[in-house]
Coordinates of C-alpha atoms in Angstrom, one line a residue:
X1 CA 0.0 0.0 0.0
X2 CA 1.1 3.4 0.4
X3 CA 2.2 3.3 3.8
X4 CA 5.3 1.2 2.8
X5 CA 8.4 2.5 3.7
X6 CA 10.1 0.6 0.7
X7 CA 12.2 3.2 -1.1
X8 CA 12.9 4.4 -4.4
X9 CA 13.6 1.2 -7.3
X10 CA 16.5 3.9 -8.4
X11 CA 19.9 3.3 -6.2
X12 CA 21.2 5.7 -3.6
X13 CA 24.3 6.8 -5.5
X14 CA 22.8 6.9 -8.9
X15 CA 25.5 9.8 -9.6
X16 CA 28.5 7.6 -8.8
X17 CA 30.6 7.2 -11.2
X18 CA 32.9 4.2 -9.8
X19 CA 36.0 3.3 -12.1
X20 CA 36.1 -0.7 -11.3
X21 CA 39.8 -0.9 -13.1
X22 CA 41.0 1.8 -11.0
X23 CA 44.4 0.8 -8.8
X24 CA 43.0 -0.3 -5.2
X25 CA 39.6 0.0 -7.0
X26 CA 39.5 3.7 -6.0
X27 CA 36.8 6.1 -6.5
X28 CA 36.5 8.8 -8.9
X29 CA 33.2 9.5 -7.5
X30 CA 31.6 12.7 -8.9
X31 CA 27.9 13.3 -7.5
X32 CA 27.1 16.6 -8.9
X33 CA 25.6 18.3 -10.5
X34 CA 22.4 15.8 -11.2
X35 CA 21.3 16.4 -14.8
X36 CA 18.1 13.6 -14.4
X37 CA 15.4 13.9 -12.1
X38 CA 14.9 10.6 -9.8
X39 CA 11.6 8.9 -9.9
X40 CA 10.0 6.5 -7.4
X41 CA 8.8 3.4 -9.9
X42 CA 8.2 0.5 -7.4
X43 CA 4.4 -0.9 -7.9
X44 CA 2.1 -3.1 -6.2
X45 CA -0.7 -2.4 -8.3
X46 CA -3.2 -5.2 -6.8
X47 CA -2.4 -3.8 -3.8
X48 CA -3.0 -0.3 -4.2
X49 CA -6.3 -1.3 -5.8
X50 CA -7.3 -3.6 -3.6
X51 CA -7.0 -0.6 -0.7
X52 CA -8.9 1.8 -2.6
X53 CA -11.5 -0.3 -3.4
X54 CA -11.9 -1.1 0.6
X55 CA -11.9 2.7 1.3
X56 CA -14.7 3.5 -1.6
X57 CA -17.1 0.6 0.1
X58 CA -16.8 3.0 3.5
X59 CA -17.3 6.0 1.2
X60 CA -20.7 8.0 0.9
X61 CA -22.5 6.7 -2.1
X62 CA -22.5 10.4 -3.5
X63 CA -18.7 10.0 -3.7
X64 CA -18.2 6.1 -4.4
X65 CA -16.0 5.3 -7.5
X66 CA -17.6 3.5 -10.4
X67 CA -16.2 -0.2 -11.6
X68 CA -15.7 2.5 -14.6
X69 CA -13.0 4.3 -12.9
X70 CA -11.2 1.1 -11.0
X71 CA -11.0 0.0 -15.0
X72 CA -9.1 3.4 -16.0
X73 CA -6.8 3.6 -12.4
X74 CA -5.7 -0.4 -13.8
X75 CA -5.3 1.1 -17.4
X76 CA -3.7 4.1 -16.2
X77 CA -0.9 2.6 -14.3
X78 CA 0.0 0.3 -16.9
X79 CA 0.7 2.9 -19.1
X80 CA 2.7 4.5 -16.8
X81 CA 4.3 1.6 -16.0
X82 CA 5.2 1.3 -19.7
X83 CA 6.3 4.9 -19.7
X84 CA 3.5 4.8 -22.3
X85 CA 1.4 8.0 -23.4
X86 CA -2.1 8.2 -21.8
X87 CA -3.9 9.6 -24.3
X88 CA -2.3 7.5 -27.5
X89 CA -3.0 4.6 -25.0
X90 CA -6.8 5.9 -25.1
X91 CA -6.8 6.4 -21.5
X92 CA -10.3 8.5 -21.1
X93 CA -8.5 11.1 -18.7
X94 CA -11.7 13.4 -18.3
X95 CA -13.1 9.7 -16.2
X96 CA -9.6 9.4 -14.3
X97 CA -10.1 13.3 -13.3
X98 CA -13.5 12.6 -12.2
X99 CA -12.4 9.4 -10.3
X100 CA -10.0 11.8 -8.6
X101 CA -12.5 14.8 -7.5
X102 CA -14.7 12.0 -6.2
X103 CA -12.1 10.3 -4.4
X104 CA -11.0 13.5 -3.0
X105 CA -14.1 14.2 -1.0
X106 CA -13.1 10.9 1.1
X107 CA -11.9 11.2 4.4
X108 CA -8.0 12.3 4.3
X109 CA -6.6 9.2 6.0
X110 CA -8.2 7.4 3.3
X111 CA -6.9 9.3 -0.2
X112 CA -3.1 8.0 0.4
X113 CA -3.6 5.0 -2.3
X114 CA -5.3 7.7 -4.6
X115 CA -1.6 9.1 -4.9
X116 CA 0.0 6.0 -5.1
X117 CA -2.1 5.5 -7.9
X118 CA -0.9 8.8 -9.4
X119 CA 2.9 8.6 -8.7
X120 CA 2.5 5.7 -11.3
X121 CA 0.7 7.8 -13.5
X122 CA 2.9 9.8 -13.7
X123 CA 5.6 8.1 -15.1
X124 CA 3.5 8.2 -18.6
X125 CA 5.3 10.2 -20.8
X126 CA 2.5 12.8 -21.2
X127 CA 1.4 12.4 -17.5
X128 CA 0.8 16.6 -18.1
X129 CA -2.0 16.4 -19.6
X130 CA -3.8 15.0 -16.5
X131 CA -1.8 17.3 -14.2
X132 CA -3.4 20.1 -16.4
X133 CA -7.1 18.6 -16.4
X134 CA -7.0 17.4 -12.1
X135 CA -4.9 20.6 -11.3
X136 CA -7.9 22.6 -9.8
X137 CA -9.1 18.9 -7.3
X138 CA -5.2 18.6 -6.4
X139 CA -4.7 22.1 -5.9
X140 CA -7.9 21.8 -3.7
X141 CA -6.7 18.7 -1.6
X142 CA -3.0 19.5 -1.1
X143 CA -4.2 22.9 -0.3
X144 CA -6.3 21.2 2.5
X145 CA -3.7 19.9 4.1
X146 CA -3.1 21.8 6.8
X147 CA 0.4 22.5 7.9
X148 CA 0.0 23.0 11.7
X149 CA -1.9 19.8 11.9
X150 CA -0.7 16.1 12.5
X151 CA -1.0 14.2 8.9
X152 CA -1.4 10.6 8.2
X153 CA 2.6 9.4 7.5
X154 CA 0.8 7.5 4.0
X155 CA -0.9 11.1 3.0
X156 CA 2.4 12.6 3.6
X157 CA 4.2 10.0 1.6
X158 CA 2.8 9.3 -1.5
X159 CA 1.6 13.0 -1.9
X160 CA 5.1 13.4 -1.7
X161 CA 6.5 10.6 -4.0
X162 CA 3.6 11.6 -6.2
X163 CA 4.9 15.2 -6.9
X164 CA 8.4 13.9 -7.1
X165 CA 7.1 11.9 -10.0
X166 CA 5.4 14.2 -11.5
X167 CA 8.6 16.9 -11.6
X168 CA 9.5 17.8 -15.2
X169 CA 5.9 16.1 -16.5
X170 CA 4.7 19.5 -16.3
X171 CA 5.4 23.3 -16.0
X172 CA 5.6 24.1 -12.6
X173 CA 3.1 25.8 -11.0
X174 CA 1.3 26.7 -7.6
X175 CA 1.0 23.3 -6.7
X176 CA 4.8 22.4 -6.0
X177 CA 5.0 25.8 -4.1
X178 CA 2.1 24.4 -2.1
X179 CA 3.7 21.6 -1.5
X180 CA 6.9 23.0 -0.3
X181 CA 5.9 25.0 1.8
X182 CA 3.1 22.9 3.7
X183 CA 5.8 19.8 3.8
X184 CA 8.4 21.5 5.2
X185 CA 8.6 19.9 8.2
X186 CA 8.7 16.2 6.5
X187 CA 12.5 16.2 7.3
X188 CA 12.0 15.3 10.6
X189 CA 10.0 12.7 10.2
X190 CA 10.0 9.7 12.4
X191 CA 9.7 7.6 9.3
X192 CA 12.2 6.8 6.7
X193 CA 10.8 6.7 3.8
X194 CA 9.2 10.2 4.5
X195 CA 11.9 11.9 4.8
X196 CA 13.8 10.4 1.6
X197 CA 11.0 11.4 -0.1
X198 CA 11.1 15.1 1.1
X199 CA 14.9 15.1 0.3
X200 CA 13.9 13.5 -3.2
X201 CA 11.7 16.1 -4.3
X202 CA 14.0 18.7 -3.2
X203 CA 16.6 17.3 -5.1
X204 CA 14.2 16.9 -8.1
X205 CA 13.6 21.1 -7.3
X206 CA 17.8 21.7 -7.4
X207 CA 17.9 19.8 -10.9
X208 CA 14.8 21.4 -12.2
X209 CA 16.3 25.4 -11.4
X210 CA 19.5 24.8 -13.4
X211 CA 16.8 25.6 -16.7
X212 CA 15.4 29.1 -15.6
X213 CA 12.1 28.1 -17.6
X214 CA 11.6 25.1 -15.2
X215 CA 12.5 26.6 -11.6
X216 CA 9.9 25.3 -8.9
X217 CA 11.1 26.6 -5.7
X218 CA 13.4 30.0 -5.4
X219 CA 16.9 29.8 -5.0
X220 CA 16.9 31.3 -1.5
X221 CA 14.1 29.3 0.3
X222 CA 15.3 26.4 -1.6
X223 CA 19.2 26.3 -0.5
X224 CA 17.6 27.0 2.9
X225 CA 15.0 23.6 2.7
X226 CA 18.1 21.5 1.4
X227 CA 20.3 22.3 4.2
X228 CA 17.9 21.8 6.5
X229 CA 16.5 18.7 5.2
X230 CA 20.7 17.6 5.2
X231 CA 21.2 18.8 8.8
X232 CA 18.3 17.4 10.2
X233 CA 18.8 13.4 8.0
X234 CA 22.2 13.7 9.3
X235 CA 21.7 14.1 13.5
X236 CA 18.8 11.2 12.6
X237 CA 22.0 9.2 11.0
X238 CA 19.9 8.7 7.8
X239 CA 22.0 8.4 5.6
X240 CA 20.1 8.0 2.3
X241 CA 18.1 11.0 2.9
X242 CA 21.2 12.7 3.9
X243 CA 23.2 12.1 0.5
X244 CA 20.3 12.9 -1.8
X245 CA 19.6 16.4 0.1
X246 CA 23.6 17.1 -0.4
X247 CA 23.5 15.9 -4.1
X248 CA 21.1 18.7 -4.1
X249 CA 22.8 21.2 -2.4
X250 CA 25.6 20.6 -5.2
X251 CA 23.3 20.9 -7.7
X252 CA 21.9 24.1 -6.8
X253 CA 24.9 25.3 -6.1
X254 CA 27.3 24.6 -9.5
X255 CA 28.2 27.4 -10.9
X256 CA 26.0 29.8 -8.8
X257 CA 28.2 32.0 -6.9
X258 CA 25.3 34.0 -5.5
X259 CA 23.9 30.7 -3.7
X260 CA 27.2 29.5 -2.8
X261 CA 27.7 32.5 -0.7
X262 CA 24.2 32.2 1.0
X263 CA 25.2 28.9 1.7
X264 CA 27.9 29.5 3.5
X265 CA 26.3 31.8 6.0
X266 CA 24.1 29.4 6.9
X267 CA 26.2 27.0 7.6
X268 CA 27.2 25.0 4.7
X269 CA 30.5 24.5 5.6
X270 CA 29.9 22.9 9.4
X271 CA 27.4 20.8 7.8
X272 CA 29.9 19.4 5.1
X273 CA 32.7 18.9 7.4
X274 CA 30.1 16.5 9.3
X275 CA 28.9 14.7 6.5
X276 CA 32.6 14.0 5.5
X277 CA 33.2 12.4 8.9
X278 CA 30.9 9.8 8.2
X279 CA 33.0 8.7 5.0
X280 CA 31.1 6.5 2.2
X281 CA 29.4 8.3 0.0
X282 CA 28.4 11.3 2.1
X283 CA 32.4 12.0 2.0
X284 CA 32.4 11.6 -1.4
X285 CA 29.4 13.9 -2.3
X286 CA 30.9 16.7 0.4
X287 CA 34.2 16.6 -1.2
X288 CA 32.7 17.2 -4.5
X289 CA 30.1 20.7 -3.0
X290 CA 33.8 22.1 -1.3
X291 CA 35.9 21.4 -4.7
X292 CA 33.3 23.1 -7.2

C-alpha cells in the first residue's frame, strides 16, 4: 500500500561514477551536479487497488467510485508503467479526473492509495496532460492539508512521491510551491521513507532550477530547505536522505556563486565537514560541493 516505507527502485548513488579498473579500486566519485530527475517506480498495483476499493465501500455513495474508474486507475498505471502515453493509450482522462475529484471528498486518511495510484501515472510520458485537467481537485486537496496539523505518515508520503514523479511532467506551477511549503517539516519525520521522499523532491527542485524556464522553488528558500533537510537526516543518521539532500545542495549550487555565498552563511561548511566524517558516499558527495 502506500504506507510502505520501501524506497525508491533507483539506487542511492545513482551519480556515482565508480572506475572498477582503478588501482585499489579507488573512486572517482563525482555526485554533482544531477542532470536527471529521480523517480520512485516501485508498484504493487493489486495492492494499491485492492486498498482503494476497501476505502470507496466506507465511502458515501455520493462520492463512491464507479467499476468504470477502478478499470481506468488499472489502465492508467499500466501505461505509466510502460512509460507509455495516456492519451495514444486511449486512457479516457476526463473519467480518471472525475475518479480523482470523487475520491477527494473521502476522508483524508483514506486518499493516500489515490496518490500512489498517481505517482505511477505519472511516469507516462505525457502524464501533463492530467496534471493540467485534475490541477484545480489537487490544488484543492493538497491545499487542504493543513500544515500546523498532525497528517497521516501514508498522506504525507505518496503525496510526496507523487509530486516527485510528476517533476519535469509539467510546467511548474502553484501546486509544487504548495507543497513546499506545507511539507516542510517532512525532514523530521520519524519515518524513513518520509523523509527520503522530502529530500527526493527537493533534489528533483535543485535539478529542475539549473533551466530558468523550469525553476519550482526559489533559490533562496530552496538552499535554505536543502540544508535543513541535510542537517536534520544527518543528526537522525539517515543516511540515504542525507546524501540525496547534499546531491542537491551541489546541484543548486554549481556554478552559482550567488547561492554559494548564501550557503555559506548558513552554515554550509559545518554541515559538510560533518557529512565528510561519516565517509562513504556522504564524503564523497561533500568533497565534490567544497571542490566546485
Amino acid at each position: 500500500t502506500g504506507q510502505s516505507n520501501a524506497t525508491a527502485a533507483v539506487p542511492m548513488d545513482v551519480t556515482a561514477n565508480v572506475d572498477p579498473y582503478a588501482r585499489n579500486q579507488a573512486s572517482v566519485a563525482h555526485h554533482v551536479p544531477l542532470n536527471t530527475c529521480l523517480r520512485f517506480e516501485q508498484c504493487k498495483k493489486e495492492a494499491m487497488l485492492g486498498k482503494i476499493r476497501e476505502f470507496n465501500s466506507a465511502a458515501t455513495p455520493a462520492s463512491q467510485l464507479s467499476e468504470k474508474h477502478f478499470q481506468c486507475f488499472d489502465k492508467a498505471v499500466d501505461l505509466g508503467l510502460q512509460h507509455q502515453s495516456l492519451v495514444k493509450g486511449g486512457l479516457d482522462v476526463s473519467t480518471l479526473t472525475e475518479a480523482l475529484g470523487l475520491a477527494f471528498s473521502w476522508e483524508k486518511d483514506h486518499v493516500f492509495p489515490i496518490f500512489d495510484i498517481l505517482r505511477i501515472v505519472m511516469l507516462a510520458e505525457d502524464s501533463g496532460v492530467l496534471l493540467e485537467e485534475a490541477q484545480e481537485a489537487l490544488e484543492g486537496f493538497v491545499t487542504s492539508l493543513s500544515s500546523d496539523e498532525p497528517r497521516a505518515k501514508g498522506i504525507e508520503l505518496t503525496v510526496l512521491r507523487m509530486v516527485t514523479n510528476a517533476m519535469g511532467a509539467a510546467s511548474p506551477g502553484p501546486l509544487w510551491i504548495e507543497i513546499a511549503n506545507r511539507m516542510a517539516e517532512s525532514c523530521k519525520s520519524k519515518t524513513k521513507g518520509v523523509r527520503l521522499a522530502w529530500a527526493t523532491f527537493l533534489l528533483n527542485c535543485a535539478v529542475l532550477a539549473k533551466d530558468e524556464t523550469k525553476v519550482v522553488i526559489d533559490g533562496t528558500l530552496l538552499t535554505s530547505y536543502l540544508l535543513q533537510a541535510a542537517s536534520e537526516t544527518l543528526d537522525s543518521l539517515d543516511i540515504d536522505s542525507s546524501f540525496r539532500a547534499l546531491v542537491g545542495i551541489g546541484t543548486l549550487l554549481h556554478n552559482d556563486p550567488s547561492l554559494k555565498g548564501l550557503a555559506r552563511d548558513l552554515g554550509l561548511e559545518t554541515l559538510v565537514s560533518k557529512a565528510k566524517q561519516m565517509g562513504g558516499k556522504l564524503s564523497e558527495v561533500s568533497s565534490d560541493i567544497m571542490n566546485q
